[in-house]
Coordinates of C-alpha atoms in Angstrom, one line a residue:
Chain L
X1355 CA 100.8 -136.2 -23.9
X1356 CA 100.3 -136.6 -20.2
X1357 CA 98.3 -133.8 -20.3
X1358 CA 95.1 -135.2 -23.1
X1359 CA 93.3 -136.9 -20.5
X1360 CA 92.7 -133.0 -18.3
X1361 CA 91.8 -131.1 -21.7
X1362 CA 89.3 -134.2 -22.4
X1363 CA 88.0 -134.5 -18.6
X1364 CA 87.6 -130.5 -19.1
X1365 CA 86.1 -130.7 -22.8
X1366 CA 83.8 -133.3 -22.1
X1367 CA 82.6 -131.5 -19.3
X1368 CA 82.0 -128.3 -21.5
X1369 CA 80.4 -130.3 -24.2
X1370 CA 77.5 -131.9 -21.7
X1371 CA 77.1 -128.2 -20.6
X1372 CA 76.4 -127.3 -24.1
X1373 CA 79.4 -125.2 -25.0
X1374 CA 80.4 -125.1 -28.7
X1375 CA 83.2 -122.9 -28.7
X1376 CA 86.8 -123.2 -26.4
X1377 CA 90.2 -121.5 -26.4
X1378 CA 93.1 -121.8 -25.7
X1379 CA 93.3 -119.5 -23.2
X1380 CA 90.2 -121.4 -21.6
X1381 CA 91.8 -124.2 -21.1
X1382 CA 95.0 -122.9 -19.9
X1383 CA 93.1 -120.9 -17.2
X1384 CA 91.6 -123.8 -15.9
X1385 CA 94.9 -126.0 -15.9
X1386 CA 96.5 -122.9 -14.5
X1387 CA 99.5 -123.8 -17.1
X1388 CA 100.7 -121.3 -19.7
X1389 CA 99.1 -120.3 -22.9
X1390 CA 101.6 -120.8 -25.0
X1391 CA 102.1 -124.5 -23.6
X1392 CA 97.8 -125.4 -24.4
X1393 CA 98.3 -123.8 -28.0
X1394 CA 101.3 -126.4 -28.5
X1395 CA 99.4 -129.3 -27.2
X1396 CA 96.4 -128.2 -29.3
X1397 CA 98.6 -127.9 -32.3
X1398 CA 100.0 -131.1 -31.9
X1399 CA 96.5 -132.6 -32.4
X1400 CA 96.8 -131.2 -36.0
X1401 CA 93.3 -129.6 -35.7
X1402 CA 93.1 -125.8 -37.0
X1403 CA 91.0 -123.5 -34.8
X1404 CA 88.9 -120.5 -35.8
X1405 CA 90.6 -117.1 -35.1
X1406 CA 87.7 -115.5 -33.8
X1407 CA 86.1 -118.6 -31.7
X1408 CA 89.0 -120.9 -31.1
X1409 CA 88.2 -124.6 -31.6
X1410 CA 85.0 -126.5 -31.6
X1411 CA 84.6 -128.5 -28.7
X1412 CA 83.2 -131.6 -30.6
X1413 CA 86.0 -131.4 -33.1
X1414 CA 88.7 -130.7 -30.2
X1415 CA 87.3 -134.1 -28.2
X1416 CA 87.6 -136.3 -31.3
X1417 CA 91.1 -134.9 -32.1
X1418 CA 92.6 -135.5 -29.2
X1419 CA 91.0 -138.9 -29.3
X1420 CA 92.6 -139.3 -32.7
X1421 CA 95.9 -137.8 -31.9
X1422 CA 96.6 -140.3 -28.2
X1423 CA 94.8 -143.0 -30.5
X1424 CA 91.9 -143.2 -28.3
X1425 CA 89.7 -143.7 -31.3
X1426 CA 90.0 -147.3 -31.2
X1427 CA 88.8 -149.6 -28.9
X1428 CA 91.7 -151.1 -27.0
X1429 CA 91.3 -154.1 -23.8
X1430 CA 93.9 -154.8 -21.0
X1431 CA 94.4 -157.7 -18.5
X1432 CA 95.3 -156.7 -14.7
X1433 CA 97.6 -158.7 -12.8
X1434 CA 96.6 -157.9 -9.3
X1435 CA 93.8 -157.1 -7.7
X1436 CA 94.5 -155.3 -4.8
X1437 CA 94.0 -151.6 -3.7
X1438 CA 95.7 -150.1 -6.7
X1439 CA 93.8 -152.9 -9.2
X1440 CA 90.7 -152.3 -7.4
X1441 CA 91.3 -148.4 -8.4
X1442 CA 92.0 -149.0 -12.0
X1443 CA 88.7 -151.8 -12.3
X1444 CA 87.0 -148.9 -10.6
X1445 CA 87.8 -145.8 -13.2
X1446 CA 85.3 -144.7 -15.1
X1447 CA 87.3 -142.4 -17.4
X1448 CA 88.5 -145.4 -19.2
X1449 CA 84.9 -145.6 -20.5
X1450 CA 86.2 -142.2 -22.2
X1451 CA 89.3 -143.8 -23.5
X1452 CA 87.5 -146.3 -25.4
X1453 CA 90.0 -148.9 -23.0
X1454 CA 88.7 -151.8 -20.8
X1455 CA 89.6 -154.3 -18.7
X1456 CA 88.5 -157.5 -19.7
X1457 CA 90.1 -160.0 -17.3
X1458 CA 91.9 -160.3 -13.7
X1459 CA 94.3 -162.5 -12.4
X1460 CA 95.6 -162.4 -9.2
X1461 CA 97.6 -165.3 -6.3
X1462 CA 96.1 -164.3 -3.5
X1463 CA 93.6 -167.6 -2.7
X1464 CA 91.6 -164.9 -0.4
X1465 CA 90.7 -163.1 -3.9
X1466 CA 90.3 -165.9 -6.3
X1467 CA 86.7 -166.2 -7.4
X1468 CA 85.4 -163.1 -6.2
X1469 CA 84.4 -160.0 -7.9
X1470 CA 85.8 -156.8 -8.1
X1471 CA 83.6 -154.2 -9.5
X1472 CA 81.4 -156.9 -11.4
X1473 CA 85.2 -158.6 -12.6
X1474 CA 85.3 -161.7 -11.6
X1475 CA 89.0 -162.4 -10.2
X1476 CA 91.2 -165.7 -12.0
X1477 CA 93.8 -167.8 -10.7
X1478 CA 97.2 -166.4 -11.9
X1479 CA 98.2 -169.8 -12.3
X1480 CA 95.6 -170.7 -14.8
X1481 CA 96.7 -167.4 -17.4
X1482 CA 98.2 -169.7 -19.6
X1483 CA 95.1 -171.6 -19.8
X1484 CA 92.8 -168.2 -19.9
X1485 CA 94.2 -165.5 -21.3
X1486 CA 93.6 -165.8 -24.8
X1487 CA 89.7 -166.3 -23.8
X1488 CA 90.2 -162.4 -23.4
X1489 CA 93.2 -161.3 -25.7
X1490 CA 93.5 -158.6 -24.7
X1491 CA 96.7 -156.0 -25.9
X1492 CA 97.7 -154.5 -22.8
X1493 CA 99.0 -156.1 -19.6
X1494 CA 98.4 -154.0 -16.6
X1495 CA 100.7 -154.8 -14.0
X1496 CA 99.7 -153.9 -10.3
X1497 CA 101.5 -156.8 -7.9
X1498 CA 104.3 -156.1 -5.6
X1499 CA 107.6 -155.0 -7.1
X1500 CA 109.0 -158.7 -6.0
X1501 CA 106.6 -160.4 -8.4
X1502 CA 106.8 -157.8 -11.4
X1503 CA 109.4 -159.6 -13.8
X1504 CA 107.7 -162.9 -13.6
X1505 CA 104.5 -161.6 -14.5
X1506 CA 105.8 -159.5 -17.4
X1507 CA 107.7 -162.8 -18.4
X1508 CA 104.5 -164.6 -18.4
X1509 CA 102.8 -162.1 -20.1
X1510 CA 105.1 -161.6 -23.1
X1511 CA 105.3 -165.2 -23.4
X1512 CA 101.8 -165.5 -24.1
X1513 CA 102.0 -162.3 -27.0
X1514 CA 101.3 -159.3 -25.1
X1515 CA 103.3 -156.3 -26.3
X1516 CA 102.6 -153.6 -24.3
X1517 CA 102.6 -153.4 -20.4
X1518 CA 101.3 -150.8 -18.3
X1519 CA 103.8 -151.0 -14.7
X1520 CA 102.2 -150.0 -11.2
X1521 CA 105.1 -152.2 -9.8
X1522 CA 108.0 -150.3 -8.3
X1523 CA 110.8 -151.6 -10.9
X1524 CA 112.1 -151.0 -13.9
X1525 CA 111.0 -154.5 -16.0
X1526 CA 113.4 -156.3 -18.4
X1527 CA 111.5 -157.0 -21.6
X1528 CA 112.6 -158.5 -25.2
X1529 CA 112.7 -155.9 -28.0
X1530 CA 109.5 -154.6 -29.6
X1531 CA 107.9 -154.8 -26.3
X1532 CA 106.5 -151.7 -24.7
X1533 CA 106.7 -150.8 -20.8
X1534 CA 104.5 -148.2 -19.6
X1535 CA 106.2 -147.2 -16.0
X1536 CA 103.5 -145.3 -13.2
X1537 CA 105.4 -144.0 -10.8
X1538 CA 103.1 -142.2 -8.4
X1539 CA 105.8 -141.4 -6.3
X1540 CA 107.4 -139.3 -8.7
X1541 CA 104.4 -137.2 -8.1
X1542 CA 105.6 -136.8 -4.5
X1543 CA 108.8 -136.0 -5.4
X1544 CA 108.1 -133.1 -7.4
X1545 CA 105.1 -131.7 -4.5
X1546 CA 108.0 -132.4 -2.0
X1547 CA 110.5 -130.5 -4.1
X1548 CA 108.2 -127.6 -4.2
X1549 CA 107.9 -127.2 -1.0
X1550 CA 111.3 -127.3 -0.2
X1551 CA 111.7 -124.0 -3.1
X1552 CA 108.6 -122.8 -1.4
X1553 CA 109.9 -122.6 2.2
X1554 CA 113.1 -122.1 1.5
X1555 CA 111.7 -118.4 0.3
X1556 CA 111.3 -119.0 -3.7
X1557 CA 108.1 -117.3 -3.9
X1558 CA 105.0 -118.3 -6.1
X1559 CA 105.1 -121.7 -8.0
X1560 CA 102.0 -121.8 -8.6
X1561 CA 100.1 -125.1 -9.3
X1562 CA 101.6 -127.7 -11.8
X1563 CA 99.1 -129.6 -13.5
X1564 CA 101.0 -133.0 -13.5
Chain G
X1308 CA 112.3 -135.0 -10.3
X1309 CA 110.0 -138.2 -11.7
X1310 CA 113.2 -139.8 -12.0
X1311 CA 114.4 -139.6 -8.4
X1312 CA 112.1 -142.1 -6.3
X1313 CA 113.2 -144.5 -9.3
X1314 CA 116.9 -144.3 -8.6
X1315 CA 116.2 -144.2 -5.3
X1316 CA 114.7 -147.9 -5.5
X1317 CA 117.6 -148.8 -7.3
X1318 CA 120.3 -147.7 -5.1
X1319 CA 118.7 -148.8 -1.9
X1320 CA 118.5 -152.4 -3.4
X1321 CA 122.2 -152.0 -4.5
X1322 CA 123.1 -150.8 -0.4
X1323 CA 121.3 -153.9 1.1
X1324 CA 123.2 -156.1 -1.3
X1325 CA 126.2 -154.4 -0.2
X1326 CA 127.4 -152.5 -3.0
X1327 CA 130.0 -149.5 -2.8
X1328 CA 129.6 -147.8 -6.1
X1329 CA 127.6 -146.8 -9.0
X1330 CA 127.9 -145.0 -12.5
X1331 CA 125.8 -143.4 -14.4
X1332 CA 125.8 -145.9 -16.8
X1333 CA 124.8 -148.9 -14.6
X1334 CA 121.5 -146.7 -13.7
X1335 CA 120.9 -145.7 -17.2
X1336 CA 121.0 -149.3 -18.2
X1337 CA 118.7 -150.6 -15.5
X1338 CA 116.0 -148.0 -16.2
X1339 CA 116.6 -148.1 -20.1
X1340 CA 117.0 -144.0 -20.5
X1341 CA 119.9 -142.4 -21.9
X1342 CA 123.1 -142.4 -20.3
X1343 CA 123.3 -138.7 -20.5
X1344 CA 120.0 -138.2 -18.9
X1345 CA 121.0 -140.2 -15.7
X1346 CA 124.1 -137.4 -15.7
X1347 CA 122.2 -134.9 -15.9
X1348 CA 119.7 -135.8 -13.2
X1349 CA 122.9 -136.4 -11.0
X1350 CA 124.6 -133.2 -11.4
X1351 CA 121.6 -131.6 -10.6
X1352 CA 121.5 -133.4 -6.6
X1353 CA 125.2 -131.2 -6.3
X1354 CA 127.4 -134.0 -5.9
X1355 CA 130.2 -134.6 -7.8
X1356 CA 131.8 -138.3 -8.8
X1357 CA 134.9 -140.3 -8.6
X1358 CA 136.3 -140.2 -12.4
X1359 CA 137.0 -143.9 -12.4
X1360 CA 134.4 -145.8 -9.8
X1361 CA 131.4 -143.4 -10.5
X1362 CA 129.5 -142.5 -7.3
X1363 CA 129.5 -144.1 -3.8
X1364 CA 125.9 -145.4 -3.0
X1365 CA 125.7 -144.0 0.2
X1366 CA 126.1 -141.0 -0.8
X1367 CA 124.2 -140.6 -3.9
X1368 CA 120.9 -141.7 -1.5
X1369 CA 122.1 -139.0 0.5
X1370 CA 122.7 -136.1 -2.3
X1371 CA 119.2 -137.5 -3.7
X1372 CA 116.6 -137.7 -0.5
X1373 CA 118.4 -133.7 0.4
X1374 CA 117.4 -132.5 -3.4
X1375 CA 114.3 -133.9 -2.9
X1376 CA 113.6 -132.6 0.3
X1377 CA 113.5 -135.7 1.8
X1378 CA 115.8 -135.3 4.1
X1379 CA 113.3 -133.7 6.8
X1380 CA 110.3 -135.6 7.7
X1381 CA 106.7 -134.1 6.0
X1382 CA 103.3 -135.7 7.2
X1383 CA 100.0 -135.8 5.4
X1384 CA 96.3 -136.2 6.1
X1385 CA 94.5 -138.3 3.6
X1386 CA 90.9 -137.7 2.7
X1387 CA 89.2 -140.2 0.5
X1388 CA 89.9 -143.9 1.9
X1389 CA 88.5 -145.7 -1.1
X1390 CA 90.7 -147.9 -3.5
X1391 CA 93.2 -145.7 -4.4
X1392 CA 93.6 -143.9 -1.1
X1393 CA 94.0 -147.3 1.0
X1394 CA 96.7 -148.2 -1.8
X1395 CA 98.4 -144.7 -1.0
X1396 CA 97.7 -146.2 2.6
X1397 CA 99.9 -149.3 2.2
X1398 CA 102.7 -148.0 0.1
X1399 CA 106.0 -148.7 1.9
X1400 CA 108.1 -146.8 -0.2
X1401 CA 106.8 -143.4 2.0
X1402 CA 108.7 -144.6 4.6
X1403 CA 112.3 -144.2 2.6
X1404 CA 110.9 -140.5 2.1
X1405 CA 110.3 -139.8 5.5
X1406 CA 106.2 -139.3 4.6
X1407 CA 104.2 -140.1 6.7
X1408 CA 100.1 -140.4 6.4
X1409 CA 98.6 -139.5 9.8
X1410 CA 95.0 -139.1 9.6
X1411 CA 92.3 -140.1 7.2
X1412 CA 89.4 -139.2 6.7
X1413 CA 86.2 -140.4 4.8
X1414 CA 82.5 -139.7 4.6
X1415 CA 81.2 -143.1 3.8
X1416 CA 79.7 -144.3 7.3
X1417 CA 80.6 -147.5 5.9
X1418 CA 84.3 -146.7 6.2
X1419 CA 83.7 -144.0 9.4
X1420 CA 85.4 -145.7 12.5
X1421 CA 87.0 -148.5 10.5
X1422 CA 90.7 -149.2 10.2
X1423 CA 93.0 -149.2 7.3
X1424 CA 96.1 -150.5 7.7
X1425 CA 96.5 -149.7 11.3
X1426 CA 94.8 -146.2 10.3
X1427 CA 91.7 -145.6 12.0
X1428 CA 89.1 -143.9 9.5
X1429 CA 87.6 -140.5 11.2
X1430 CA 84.3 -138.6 9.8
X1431 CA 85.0 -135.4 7.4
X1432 CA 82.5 -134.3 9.4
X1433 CA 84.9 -133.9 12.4
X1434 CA 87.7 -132.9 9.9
X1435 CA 87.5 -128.9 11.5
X1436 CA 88.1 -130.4 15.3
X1437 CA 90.2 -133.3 14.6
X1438 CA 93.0 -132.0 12.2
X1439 CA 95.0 -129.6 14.2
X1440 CA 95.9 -132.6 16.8
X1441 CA 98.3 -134.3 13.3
X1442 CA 98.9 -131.0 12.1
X1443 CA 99.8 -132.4 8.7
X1444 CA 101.8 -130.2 6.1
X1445 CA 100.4 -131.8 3.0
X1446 CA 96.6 -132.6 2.3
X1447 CA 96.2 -136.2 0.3
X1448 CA 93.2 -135.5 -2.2
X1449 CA 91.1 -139.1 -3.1
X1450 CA 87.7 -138.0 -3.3
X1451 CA 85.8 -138.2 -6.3
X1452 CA 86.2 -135.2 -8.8
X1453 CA 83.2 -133.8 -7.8
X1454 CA 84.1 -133.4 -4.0
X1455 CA 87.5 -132.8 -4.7
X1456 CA 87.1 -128.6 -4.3
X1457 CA 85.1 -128.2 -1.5
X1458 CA 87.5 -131.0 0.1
X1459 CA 90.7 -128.3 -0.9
X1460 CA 88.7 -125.6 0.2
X1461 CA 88.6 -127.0 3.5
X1462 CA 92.0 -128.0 3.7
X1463 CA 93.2 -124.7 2.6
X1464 CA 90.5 -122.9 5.3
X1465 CA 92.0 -125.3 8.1
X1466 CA 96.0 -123.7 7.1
X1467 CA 96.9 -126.5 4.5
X1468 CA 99.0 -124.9 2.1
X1469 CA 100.5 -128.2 0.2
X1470 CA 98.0 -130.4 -2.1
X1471 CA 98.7 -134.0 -3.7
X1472 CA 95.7 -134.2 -6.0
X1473 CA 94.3 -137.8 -7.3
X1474 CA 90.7 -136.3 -8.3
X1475 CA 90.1 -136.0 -11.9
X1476 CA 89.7 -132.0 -12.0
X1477 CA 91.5 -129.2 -11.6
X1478 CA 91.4 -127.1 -8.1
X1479 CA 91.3 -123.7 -7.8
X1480 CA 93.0 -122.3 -4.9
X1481 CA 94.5 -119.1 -3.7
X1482 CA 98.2 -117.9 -4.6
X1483 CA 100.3 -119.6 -2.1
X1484 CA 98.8 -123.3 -2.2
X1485 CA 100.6 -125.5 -3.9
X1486 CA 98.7 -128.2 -5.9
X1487 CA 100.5 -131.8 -7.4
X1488 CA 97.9 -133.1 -9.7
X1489 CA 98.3 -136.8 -10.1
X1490 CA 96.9 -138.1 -13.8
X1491 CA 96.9 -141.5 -13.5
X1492 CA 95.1 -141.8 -17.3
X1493 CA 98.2 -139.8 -18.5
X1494 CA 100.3 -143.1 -18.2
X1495 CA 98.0 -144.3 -20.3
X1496 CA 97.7 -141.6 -23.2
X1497 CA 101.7 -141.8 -23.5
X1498 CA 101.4 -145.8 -23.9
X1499 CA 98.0 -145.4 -26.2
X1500 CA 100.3 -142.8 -28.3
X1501 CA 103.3 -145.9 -28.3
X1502 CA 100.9 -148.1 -29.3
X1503 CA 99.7 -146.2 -32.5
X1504 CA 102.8 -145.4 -33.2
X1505 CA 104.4 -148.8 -32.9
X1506 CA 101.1 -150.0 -34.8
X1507 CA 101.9 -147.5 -37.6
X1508 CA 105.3 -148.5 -37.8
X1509 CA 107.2 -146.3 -36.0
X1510 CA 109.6 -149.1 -34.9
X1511 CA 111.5 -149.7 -32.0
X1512 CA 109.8 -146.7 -29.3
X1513 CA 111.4 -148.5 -26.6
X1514 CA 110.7 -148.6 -22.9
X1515 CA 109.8 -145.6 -20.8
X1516 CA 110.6 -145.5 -17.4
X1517 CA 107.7 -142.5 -16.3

């Protein structure tokens, strides 16, 4: 799954260059992954390809939007609006994903008011009166890990179900709710991992793709 | 590997509360997985438990930062010092890691000369004379996806061989590089998928700790 949004970012790119036609193979050179693992993820998808041509790039696109469920609209909140927040107001893939952010909250009085990438930023302590101006389905949480349960508390109190966690903790939620954990460190630990095989003599591994 | 920087929060929290010991079980409950998962991701560090208490803290950090490879200090040059990269900038956990940022570079002559988080900003311009004097191991990538290769390419001309890559494409770069691709929007595409599937029905999908 982790993988859609690369084949998209790749297709899309194909598609404004006028390409028609992409394999498997294509897409797995460009991802440097194996073949075998892009003709899985295609097949997930549940789209057939031609045995000649591979798979139309149009119908590819909209399959993988259908498949991650990307064919719907869907709008977030974000809880934070500092350098990590300010990265996520300021991605333009989610354009792509059919996914906005529609409201900000954040504590910091220094932030309160102003706008972020055309956003203008709310009180946290006014969500209760705001949010469902907005109702939006996701809760993105970017605060420090100190404040991370709180806000999820807030936010499950006032309906959302699914949470999206920048925060460096594992959140304690009610059942039926859904946490999303980013841990960009985890990223680091696999690089640093690699290079510890690397120089500790275990030849080629190559690029990973995630 | 994902895992690791995860229980690596966790077990540093449990050391500065004072806390001896720690089973599988009391991690696997924290970060809702399987129990069985936690084991496995333990046996893999080399170090074996206490039948009855679990593991000592202490020494689980210790087993974990050495699998890692973060038991010897790396350093890192960052290029790119917008949103995302001054985030990356401020994130404390590096520190537990023993990673450390060095130099960062930009091309905005906005951001040229300024300081971020005590790091002062240099001109990728300069990048050929100024590197060697941090002589970082791993390049920081942060650059929009359509700098992003000539900004490898230049890291891998000036002897970088390690890659952490937050731009949206994927770099091509000779045999020996190693590349870590960061996909932020893959968070997202696994919490989109939840979604439909909780939406559909699907039940209880839980929470997902990466």
């Amino acid at each position: 799954m982790r993988r859609m949004p690369t084949y998209l970012h790749r297709l899309l790119r194909m598609q404004a260059g006028g390409e028609q036609w992409v394999s498997c193979a294509d897409l797995a050179a460009y991802m440097n992954i194996p073949h075998i693992l892009v003709r899985k993820d295609v097949a997930m998808t549940g789209l057939r390809g031609n045995r000649r041509y591979g798979f139309r790039v149009n119908e590819l696109i909209e399959a993988i939007l259908r498949f991650v469920g990307w064919d719907r609209p869907s709008t977030a909140t974000l809880i934070g609006a500092g350098s990590l927040g300010t990265a996520l107001l300021g991605f333009a893939d989610f354009e792509t994903y059919r996914f906005s952010i529609t409201s900000v909250f954040d504590a910091d009085p220094e932030k309160i008011g102003r706008e972020v990438h055309g956003f203008r930023i709310y009180d946290i302590a006014e969500i209760r009166k705001r949010l469902h101006q907005f109702s939006p389905k996701i809760g993105i949480i970017c605060v420090p890990a100190v404040g991370a349960q709180l806000i999820a508390d807030i936010l499950v109190s006032l309906g959302i179900r699914y949470i999206w966690n920048f925060a460096n903790v594992c959140l304690q939620v009610p059942p039926g709710v859904i946490v999303q954990r980013e841990v960009i460190a985890g990223g680091l630990a696999v690089l640093s991992a690699k290079i510890k095989q690397s120089e500790a003599g275990g030849g080629n591994v190559g690029q990973e793709s995630e």
